[in-house]
Short mmCIF file of C-alpha atoms in Angstrom, two decimals:
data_model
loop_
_atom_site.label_atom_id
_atom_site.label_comp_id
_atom_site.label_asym_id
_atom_site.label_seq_id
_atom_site.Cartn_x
_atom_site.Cartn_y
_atom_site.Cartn_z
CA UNK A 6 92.15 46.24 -9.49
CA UNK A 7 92.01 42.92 -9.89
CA UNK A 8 89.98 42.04 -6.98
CA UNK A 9 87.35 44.81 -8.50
CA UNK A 10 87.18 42.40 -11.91
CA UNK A 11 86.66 39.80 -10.02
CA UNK A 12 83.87 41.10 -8.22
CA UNK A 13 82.43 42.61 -11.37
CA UNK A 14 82.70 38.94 -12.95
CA UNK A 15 80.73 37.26 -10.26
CA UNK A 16 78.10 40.08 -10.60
CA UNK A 17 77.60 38.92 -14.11
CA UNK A 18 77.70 35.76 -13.63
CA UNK A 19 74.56 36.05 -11.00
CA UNK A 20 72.59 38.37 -12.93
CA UNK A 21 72.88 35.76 -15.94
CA UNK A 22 71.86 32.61 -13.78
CA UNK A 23 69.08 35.08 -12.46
CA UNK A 24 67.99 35.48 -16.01
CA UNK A 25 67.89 31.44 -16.90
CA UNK A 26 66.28 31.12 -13.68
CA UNK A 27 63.09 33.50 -14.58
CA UNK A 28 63.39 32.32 -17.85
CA UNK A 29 62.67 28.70 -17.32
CA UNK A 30 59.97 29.91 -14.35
CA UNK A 31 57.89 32.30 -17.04
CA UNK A 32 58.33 29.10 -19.34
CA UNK A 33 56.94 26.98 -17.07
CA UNK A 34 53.89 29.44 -16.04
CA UNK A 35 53.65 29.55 -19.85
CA UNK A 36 53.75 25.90 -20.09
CA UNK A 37 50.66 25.75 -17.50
CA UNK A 38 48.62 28.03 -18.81
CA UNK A 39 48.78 26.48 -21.92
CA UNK A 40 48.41 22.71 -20.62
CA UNK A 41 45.16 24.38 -18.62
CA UNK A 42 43.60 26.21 -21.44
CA UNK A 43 43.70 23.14 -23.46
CA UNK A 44 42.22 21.16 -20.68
CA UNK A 45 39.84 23.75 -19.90
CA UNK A 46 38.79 23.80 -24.10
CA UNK A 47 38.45 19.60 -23.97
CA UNK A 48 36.61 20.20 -20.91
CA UNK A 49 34.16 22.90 -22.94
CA UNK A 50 34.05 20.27 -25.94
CA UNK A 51 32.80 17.20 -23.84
CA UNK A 52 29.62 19.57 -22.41
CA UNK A 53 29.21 21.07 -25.78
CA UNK A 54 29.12 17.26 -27.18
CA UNK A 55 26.97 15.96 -23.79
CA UNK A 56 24.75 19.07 -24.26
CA UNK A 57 24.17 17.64 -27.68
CA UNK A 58 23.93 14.13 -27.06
CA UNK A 59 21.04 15.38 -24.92
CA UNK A 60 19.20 17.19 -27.55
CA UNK A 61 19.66 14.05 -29.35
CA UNK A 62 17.55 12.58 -26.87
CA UNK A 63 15.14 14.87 -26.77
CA UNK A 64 14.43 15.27 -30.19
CA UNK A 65 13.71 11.27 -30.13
CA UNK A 66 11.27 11.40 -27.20
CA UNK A 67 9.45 14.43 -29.15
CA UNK A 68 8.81 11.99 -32.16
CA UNK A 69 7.84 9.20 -29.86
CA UNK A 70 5.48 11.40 -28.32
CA UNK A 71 3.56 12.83 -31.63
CA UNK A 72 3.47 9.31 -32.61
CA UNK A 73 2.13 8.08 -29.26
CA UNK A 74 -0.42 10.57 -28.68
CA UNK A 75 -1.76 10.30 -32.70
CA UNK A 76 -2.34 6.52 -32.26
CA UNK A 77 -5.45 5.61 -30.90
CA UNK A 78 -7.87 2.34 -31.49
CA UNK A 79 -10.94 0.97 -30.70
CA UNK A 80 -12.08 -1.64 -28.65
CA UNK A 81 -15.51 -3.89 -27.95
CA UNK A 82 -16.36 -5.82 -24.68
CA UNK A 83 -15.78 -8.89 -26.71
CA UNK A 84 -12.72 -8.33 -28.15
CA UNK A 85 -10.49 -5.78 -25.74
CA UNK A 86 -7.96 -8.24 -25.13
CA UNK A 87 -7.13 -8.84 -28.66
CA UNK A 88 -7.51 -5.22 -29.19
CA UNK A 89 -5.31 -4.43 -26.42
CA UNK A 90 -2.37 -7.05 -28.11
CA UNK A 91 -2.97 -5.75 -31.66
CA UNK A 92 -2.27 -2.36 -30.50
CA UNK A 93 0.58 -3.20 -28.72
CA UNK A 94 2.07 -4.67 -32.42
CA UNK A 95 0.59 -1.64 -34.18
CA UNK A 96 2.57 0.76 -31.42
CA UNK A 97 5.38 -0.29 -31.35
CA UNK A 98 5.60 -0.80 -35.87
CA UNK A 99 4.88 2.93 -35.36
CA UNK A 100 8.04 3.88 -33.31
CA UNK A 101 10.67 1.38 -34.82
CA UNK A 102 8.86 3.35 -38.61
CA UNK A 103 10.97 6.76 -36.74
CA UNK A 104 14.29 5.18 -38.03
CA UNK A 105 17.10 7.40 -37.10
CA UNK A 106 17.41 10.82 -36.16
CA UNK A 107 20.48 12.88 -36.94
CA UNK A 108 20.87 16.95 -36.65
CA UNK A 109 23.60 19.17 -37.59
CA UNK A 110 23.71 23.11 -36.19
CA UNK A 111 26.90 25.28 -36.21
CA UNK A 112 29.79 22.53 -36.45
CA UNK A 113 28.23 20.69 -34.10
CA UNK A 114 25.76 17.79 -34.61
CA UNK A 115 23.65 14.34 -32.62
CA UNK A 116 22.79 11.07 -34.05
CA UNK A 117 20.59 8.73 -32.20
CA UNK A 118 20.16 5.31 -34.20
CA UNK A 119 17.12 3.55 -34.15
CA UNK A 120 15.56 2.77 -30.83
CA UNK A 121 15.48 -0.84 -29.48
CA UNK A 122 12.01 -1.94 -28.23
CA UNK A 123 11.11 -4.26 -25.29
CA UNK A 124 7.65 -5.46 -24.87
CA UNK A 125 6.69 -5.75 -28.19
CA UNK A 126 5.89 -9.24 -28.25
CA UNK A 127 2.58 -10.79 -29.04
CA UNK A 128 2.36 -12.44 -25.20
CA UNK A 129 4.09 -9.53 -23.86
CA UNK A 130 1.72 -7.32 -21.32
CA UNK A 131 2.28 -3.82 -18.97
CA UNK A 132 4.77 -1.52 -20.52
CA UNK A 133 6.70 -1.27 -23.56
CA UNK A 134 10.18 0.58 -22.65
CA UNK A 135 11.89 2.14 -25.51
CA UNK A 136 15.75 2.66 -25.21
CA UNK A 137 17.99 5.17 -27.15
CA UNK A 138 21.77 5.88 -27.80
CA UNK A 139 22.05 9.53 -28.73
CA UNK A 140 25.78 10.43 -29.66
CA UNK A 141 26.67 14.09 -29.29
CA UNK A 142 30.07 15.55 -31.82
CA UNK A 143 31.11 18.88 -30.42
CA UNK A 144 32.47 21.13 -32.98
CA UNK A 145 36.36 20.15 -32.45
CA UNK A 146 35.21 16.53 -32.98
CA UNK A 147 34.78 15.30 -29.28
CA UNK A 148 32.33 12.86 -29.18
CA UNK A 149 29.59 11.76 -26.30
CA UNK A 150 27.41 9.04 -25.86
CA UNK A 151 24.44 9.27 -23.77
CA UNK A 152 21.42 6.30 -23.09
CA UNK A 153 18.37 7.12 -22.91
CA UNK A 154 15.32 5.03 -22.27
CA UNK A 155 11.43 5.80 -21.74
CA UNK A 156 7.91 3.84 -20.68
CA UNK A 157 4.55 3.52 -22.77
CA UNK A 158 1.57 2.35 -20.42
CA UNK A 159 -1.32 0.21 -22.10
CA UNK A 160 -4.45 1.59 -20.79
CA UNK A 161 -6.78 -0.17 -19.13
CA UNK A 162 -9.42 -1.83 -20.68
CA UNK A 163 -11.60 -4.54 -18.78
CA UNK A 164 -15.00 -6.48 -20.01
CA UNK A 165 -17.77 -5.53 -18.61
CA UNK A 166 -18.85 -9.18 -17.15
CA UNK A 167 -22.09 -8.81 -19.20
CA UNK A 168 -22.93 -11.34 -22.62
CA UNK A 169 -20.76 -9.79 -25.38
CA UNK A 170 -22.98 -8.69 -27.97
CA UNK A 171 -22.44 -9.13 -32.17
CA UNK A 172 -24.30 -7.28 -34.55
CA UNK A 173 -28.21 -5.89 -33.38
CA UNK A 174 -29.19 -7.88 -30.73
CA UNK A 175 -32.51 -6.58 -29.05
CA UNK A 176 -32.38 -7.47 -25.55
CA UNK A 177 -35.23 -10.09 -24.38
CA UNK A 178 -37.38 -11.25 -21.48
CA UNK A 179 -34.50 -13.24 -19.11
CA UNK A 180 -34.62 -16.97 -19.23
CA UNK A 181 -34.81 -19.09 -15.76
CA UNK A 182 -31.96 -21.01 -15.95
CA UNK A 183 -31.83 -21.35 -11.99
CA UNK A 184 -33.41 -24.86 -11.70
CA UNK A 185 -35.31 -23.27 -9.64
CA UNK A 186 -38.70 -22.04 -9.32
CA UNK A 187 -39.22 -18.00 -9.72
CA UNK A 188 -39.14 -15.71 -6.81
CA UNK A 189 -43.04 -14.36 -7.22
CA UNK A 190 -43.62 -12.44 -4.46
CA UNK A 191 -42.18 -8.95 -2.82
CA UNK A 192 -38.52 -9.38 -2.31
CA UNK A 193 -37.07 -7.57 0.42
CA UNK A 194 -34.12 -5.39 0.83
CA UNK A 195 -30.84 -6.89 0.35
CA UNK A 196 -29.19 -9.68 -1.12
CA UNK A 197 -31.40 -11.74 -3.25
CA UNK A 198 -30.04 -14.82 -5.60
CA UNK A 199 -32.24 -16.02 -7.43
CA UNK A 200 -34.89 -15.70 -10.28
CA UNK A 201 -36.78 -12.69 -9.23
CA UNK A 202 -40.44 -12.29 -10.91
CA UNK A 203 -43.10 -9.77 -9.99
CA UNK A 204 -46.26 -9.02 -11.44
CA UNK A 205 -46.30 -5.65 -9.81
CA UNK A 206 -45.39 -2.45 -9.46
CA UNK A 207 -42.16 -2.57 -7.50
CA UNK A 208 -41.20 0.14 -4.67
CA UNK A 209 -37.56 1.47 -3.98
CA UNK A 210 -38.18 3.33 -0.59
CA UNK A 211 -35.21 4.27 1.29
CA UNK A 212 -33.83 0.67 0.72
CA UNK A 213 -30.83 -1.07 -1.03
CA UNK A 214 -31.83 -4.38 -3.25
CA UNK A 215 -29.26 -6.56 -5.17
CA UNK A 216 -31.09 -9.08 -7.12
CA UNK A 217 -29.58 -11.80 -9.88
CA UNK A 218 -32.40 -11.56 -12.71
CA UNK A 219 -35.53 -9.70 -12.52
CA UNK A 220 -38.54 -8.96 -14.32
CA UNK A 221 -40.87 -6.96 -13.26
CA UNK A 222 -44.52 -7.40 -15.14
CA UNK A 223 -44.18 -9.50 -18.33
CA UNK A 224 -47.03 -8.06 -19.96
CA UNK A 225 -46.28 -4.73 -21.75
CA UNK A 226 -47.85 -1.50 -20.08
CA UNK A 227 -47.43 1.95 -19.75
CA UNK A 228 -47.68 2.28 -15.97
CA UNK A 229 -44.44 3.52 -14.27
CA UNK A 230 -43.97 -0.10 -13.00
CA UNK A 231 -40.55 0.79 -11.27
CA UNK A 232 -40.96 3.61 -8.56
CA UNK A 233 -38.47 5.47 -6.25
CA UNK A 234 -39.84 7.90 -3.49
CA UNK A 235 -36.77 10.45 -3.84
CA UNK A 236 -34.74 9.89 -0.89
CA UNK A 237 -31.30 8.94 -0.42
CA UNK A 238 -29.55 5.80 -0.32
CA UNK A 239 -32.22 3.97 -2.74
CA UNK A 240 -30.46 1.56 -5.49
CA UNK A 241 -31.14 -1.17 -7.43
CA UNK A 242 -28.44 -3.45 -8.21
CA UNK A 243 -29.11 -6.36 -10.69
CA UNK A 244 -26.02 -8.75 -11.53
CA UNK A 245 -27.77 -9.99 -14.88
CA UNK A 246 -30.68 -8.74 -16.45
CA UNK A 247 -33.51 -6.60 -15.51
CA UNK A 248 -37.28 -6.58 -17.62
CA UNK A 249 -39.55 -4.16 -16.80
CA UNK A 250 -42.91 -4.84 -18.54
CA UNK A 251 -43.84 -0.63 -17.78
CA UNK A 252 -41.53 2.29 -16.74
CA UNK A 253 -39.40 3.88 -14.72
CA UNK A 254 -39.83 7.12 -12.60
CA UNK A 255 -37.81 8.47 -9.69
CA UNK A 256 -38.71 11.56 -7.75
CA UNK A 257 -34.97 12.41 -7.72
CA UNK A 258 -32.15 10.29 -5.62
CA UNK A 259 -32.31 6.38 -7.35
CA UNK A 260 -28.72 4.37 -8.28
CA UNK A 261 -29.78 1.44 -10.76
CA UNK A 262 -27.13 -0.53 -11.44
CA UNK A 263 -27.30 -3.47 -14.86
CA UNK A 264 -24.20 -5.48 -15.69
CA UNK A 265 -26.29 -7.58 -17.80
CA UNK A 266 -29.19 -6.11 -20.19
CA UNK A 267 -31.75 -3.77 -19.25
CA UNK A 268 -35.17 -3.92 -21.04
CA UNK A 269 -37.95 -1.12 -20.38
CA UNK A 270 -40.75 -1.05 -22.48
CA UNK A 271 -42.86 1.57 -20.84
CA UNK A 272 -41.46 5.42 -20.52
CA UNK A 273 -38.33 6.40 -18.33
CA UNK A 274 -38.22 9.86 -16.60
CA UNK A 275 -35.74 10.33 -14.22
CA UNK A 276 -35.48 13.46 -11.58
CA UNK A 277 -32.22 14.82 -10.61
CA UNK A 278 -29.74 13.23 -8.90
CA UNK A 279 -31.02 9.84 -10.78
CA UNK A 280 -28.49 7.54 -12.50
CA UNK A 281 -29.30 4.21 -14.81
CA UNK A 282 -26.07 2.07 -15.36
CA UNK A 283 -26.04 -0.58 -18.03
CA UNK A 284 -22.78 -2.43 -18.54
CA UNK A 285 -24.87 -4.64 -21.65
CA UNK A 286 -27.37 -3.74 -23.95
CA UNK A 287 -30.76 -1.55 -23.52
CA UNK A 288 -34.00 -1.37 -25.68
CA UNK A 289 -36.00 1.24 -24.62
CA UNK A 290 -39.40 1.22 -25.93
CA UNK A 291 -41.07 4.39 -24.21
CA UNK A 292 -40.25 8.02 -24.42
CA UNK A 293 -36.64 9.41 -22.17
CA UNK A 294 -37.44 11.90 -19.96
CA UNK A 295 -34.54 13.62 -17.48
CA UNK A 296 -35.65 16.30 -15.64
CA UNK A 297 -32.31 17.56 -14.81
CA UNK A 298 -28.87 18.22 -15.76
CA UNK A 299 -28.21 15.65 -12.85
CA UNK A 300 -30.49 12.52 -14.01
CA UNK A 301 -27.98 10.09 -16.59
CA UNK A 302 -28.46 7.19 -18.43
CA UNK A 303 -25.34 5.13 -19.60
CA UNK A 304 -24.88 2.27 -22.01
CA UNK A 305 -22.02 0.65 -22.11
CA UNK A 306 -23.58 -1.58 -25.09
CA UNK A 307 -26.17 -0.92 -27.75
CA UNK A 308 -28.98 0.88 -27.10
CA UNK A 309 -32.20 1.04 -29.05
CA UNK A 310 -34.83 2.85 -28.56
CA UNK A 311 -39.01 3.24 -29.96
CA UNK A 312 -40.86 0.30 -31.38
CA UNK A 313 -38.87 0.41 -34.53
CA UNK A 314 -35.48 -0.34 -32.35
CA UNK A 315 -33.22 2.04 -34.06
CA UNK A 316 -29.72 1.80 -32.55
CA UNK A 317 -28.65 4.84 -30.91
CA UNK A 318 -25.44 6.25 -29.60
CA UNK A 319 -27.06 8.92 -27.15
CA UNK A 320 -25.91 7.24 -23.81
CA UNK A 321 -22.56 6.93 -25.18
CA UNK A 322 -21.09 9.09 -22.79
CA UNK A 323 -20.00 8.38 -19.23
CA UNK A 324 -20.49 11.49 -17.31
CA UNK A 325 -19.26 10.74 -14.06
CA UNK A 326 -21.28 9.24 -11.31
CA UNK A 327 -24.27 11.26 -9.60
CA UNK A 328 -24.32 13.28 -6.48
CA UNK A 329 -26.53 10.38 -4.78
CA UNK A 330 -24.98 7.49 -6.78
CA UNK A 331 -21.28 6.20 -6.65
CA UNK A 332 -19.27 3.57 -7.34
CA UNK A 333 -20.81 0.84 -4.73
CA UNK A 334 -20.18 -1.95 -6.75
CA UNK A 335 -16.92 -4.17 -7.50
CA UNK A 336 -17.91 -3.64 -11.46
CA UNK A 337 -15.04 -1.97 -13.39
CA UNK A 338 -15.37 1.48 -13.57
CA UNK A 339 -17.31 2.72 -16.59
CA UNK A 340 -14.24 4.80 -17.58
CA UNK A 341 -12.69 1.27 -18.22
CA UNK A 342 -14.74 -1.15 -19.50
CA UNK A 343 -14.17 -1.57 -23.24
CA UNK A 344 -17.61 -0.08 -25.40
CA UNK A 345 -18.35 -0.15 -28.76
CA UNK A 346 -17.21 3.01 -30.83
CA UNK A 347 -14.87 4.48 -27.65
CA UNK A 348 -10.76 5.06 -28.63
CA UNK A 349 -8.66 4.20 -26.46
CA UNK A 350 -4.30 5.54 -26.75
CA UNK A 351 -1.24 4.11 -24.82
CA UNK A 352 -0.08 7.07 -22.53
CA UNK A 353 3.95 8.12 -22.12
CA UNK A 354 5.38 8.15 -18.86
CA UNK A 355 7.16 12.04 -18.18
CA UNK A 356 9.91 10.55 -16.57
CA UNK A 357 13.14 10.13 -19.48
CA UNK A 358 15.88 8.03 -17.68
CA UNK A 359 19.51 8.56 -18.40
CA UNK A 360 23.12 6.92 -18.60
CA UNK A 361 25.73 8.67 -19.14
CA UNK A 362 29.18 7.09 -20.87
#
């Protein structure tokens, strides 16, 4: 019998050390599962404050967008660069003037101070980079910091090469200034420096000329002085000023090219495929004729037009180059060069570049 208690004593004692034993094991699982749901939740609260401190971010580059894309200014061929530097100051005035953002949704919230600017400065040139700290607060009060930053490219804006202009300024007969005497008779094709002057009618047939000044006729008339057959590769390319006493026609197929002043006092009509290029001023006397969707005349100065010179703005518009006519000289493109009455607006870069903490 008393082996039997003993026996039923150790039995006890086993099934009780059992017991402790599972005890402290469901403890520890319960231990765990606590220590990983709490890790897991921090986990969940640095994304929720990260997703935040994103939408921070975004919310700034929004605002610097609206205010980038609103701002716009104007520039003349005499004055782009101080334009250009003004609107740099005027820019940038315009993004610091955001201030702060700050948002609160659901327990949750972002602040982004202001940004800090670089390339504001009045000798500063290229881009202006804008950098933000957006803080994101998750609901349990976990914070994040994210750094964001962002480009805004100047655009480009170039003189034109020719005499900047001020007020009305009717363009005249060109001056010799060569020392030189004056070219007088029929030039040919090709590269001509010099004072060119021709009392003539003057022929573009299937040829290229590139002249410095020159007048063709001084004496007023209303004979189609300057003449182009219609076939391609036929341009006229004058580096300073061109006079022509008479007028322009072209079958179709003629490239003139001004980057000083052009002066025609007789009547212009142009056939398709025909394209006049003035990077200065123009007076044209005579009646505008273009017999095609395809024949363009572009100013990039003042134009006036009839005897009583009124100042129009009706070759304002660049419309591209011509099907016969391209960019074949080392001018800045029209699309560039600085005119009077075009807006110009700083452009921001897509790409939003990002740090995280």
């Amino acid at each position: 019998m008393k082996e039997l208690k003993s026996e039923k004593g150790y039995a006890l004692l086993f099934v009780m050390l059992l017991v402790v034993l599972f005890t402290i094991l469901g403890l520890g699982l319960l231990l765990m599962n606590v220590n990983a749901s709490k890790q897991f939740s921090m986990k969940e609260d640095q994304v929720q404050a990260r997703h935040y401190a994103e939408m921070g971010l975004l919310h700034y580059r929004a605002l610097v967008e609206d205010a980038v894309e609103v701002y716009k200014f104007s520039a003349t061929q005499a004055g782009a660069s101080t334009a250009l530097s003004k609107s740099r100051q005027e820019l940038c005035n315009k993004i610091l003037a955001i201030g702060k953002v700050e948002q609160s949704r659901i327990g949750s919230s972002y602040k982004v101070p202001t940004a800090t600017l670089s390339g504001c400065a009045s000798g500063d040139s290229g881009k202006i980079t804008i950098t933000m700290n957006s803080t994101g607060i998750a609901q349990s009060g976990t914070t994040k910091l994210v750094e964001g930053s962002m480009e805004v490219t100047p655009p480009t804006i170039v003189a034109s090469g020719a005499t900047p202009t001020t007020g009305p300024a009717i363009p005249s007969k060109p001056v010799n200034n060569t020392g030189q005497a004056p070219i007088t008779s029929y030039p040919s094709s090709g590269e001509v420096r010099g004072f060119v002057e021709l009392n003539a009618p003057f022929t573009i047939n299937r040829a290229s000329y590139n002249y410095e000044s020159f007048i063709i006729n001084t004496q007023e008339s209303t004979t189609a002085l300057m003449v182009a057959g219609g076939n391609n590769d036929e341009s006229l390319k004058v580096e300073k000023d061109l006079y022509i006493g008479g007028g322009v026609h072209s079958q179709n197929h003629i490239c003139i090219y001004v980057q000083g002043n052009l002066t025609v006092l007789g009547n212009i009509n142009l056939g398709p495929h025909s394209l006049i290029l003035v990077y200065g001023d123009a007076y044209l006397k005579g009646s505008v004729a273009l017999r095609n969707s395809t024949a363009k005349i572009h100013v990039i100065g003042n134009t006036y037009v009839g005897a009583s010179k009124t100042l129009t703005n009706a070759y304002k518009n660049f419309g591209g180059y011509t099907n016969s006519c391209a960019s074949v000289v080392t001018w800045p493109d029209p699309i560039e060069v600085a005119q009077n009455g075009k807006e110009y607006n700083w452009n921001l870069n897509n790409d939003l570049y990002t740090i995280y903490h």
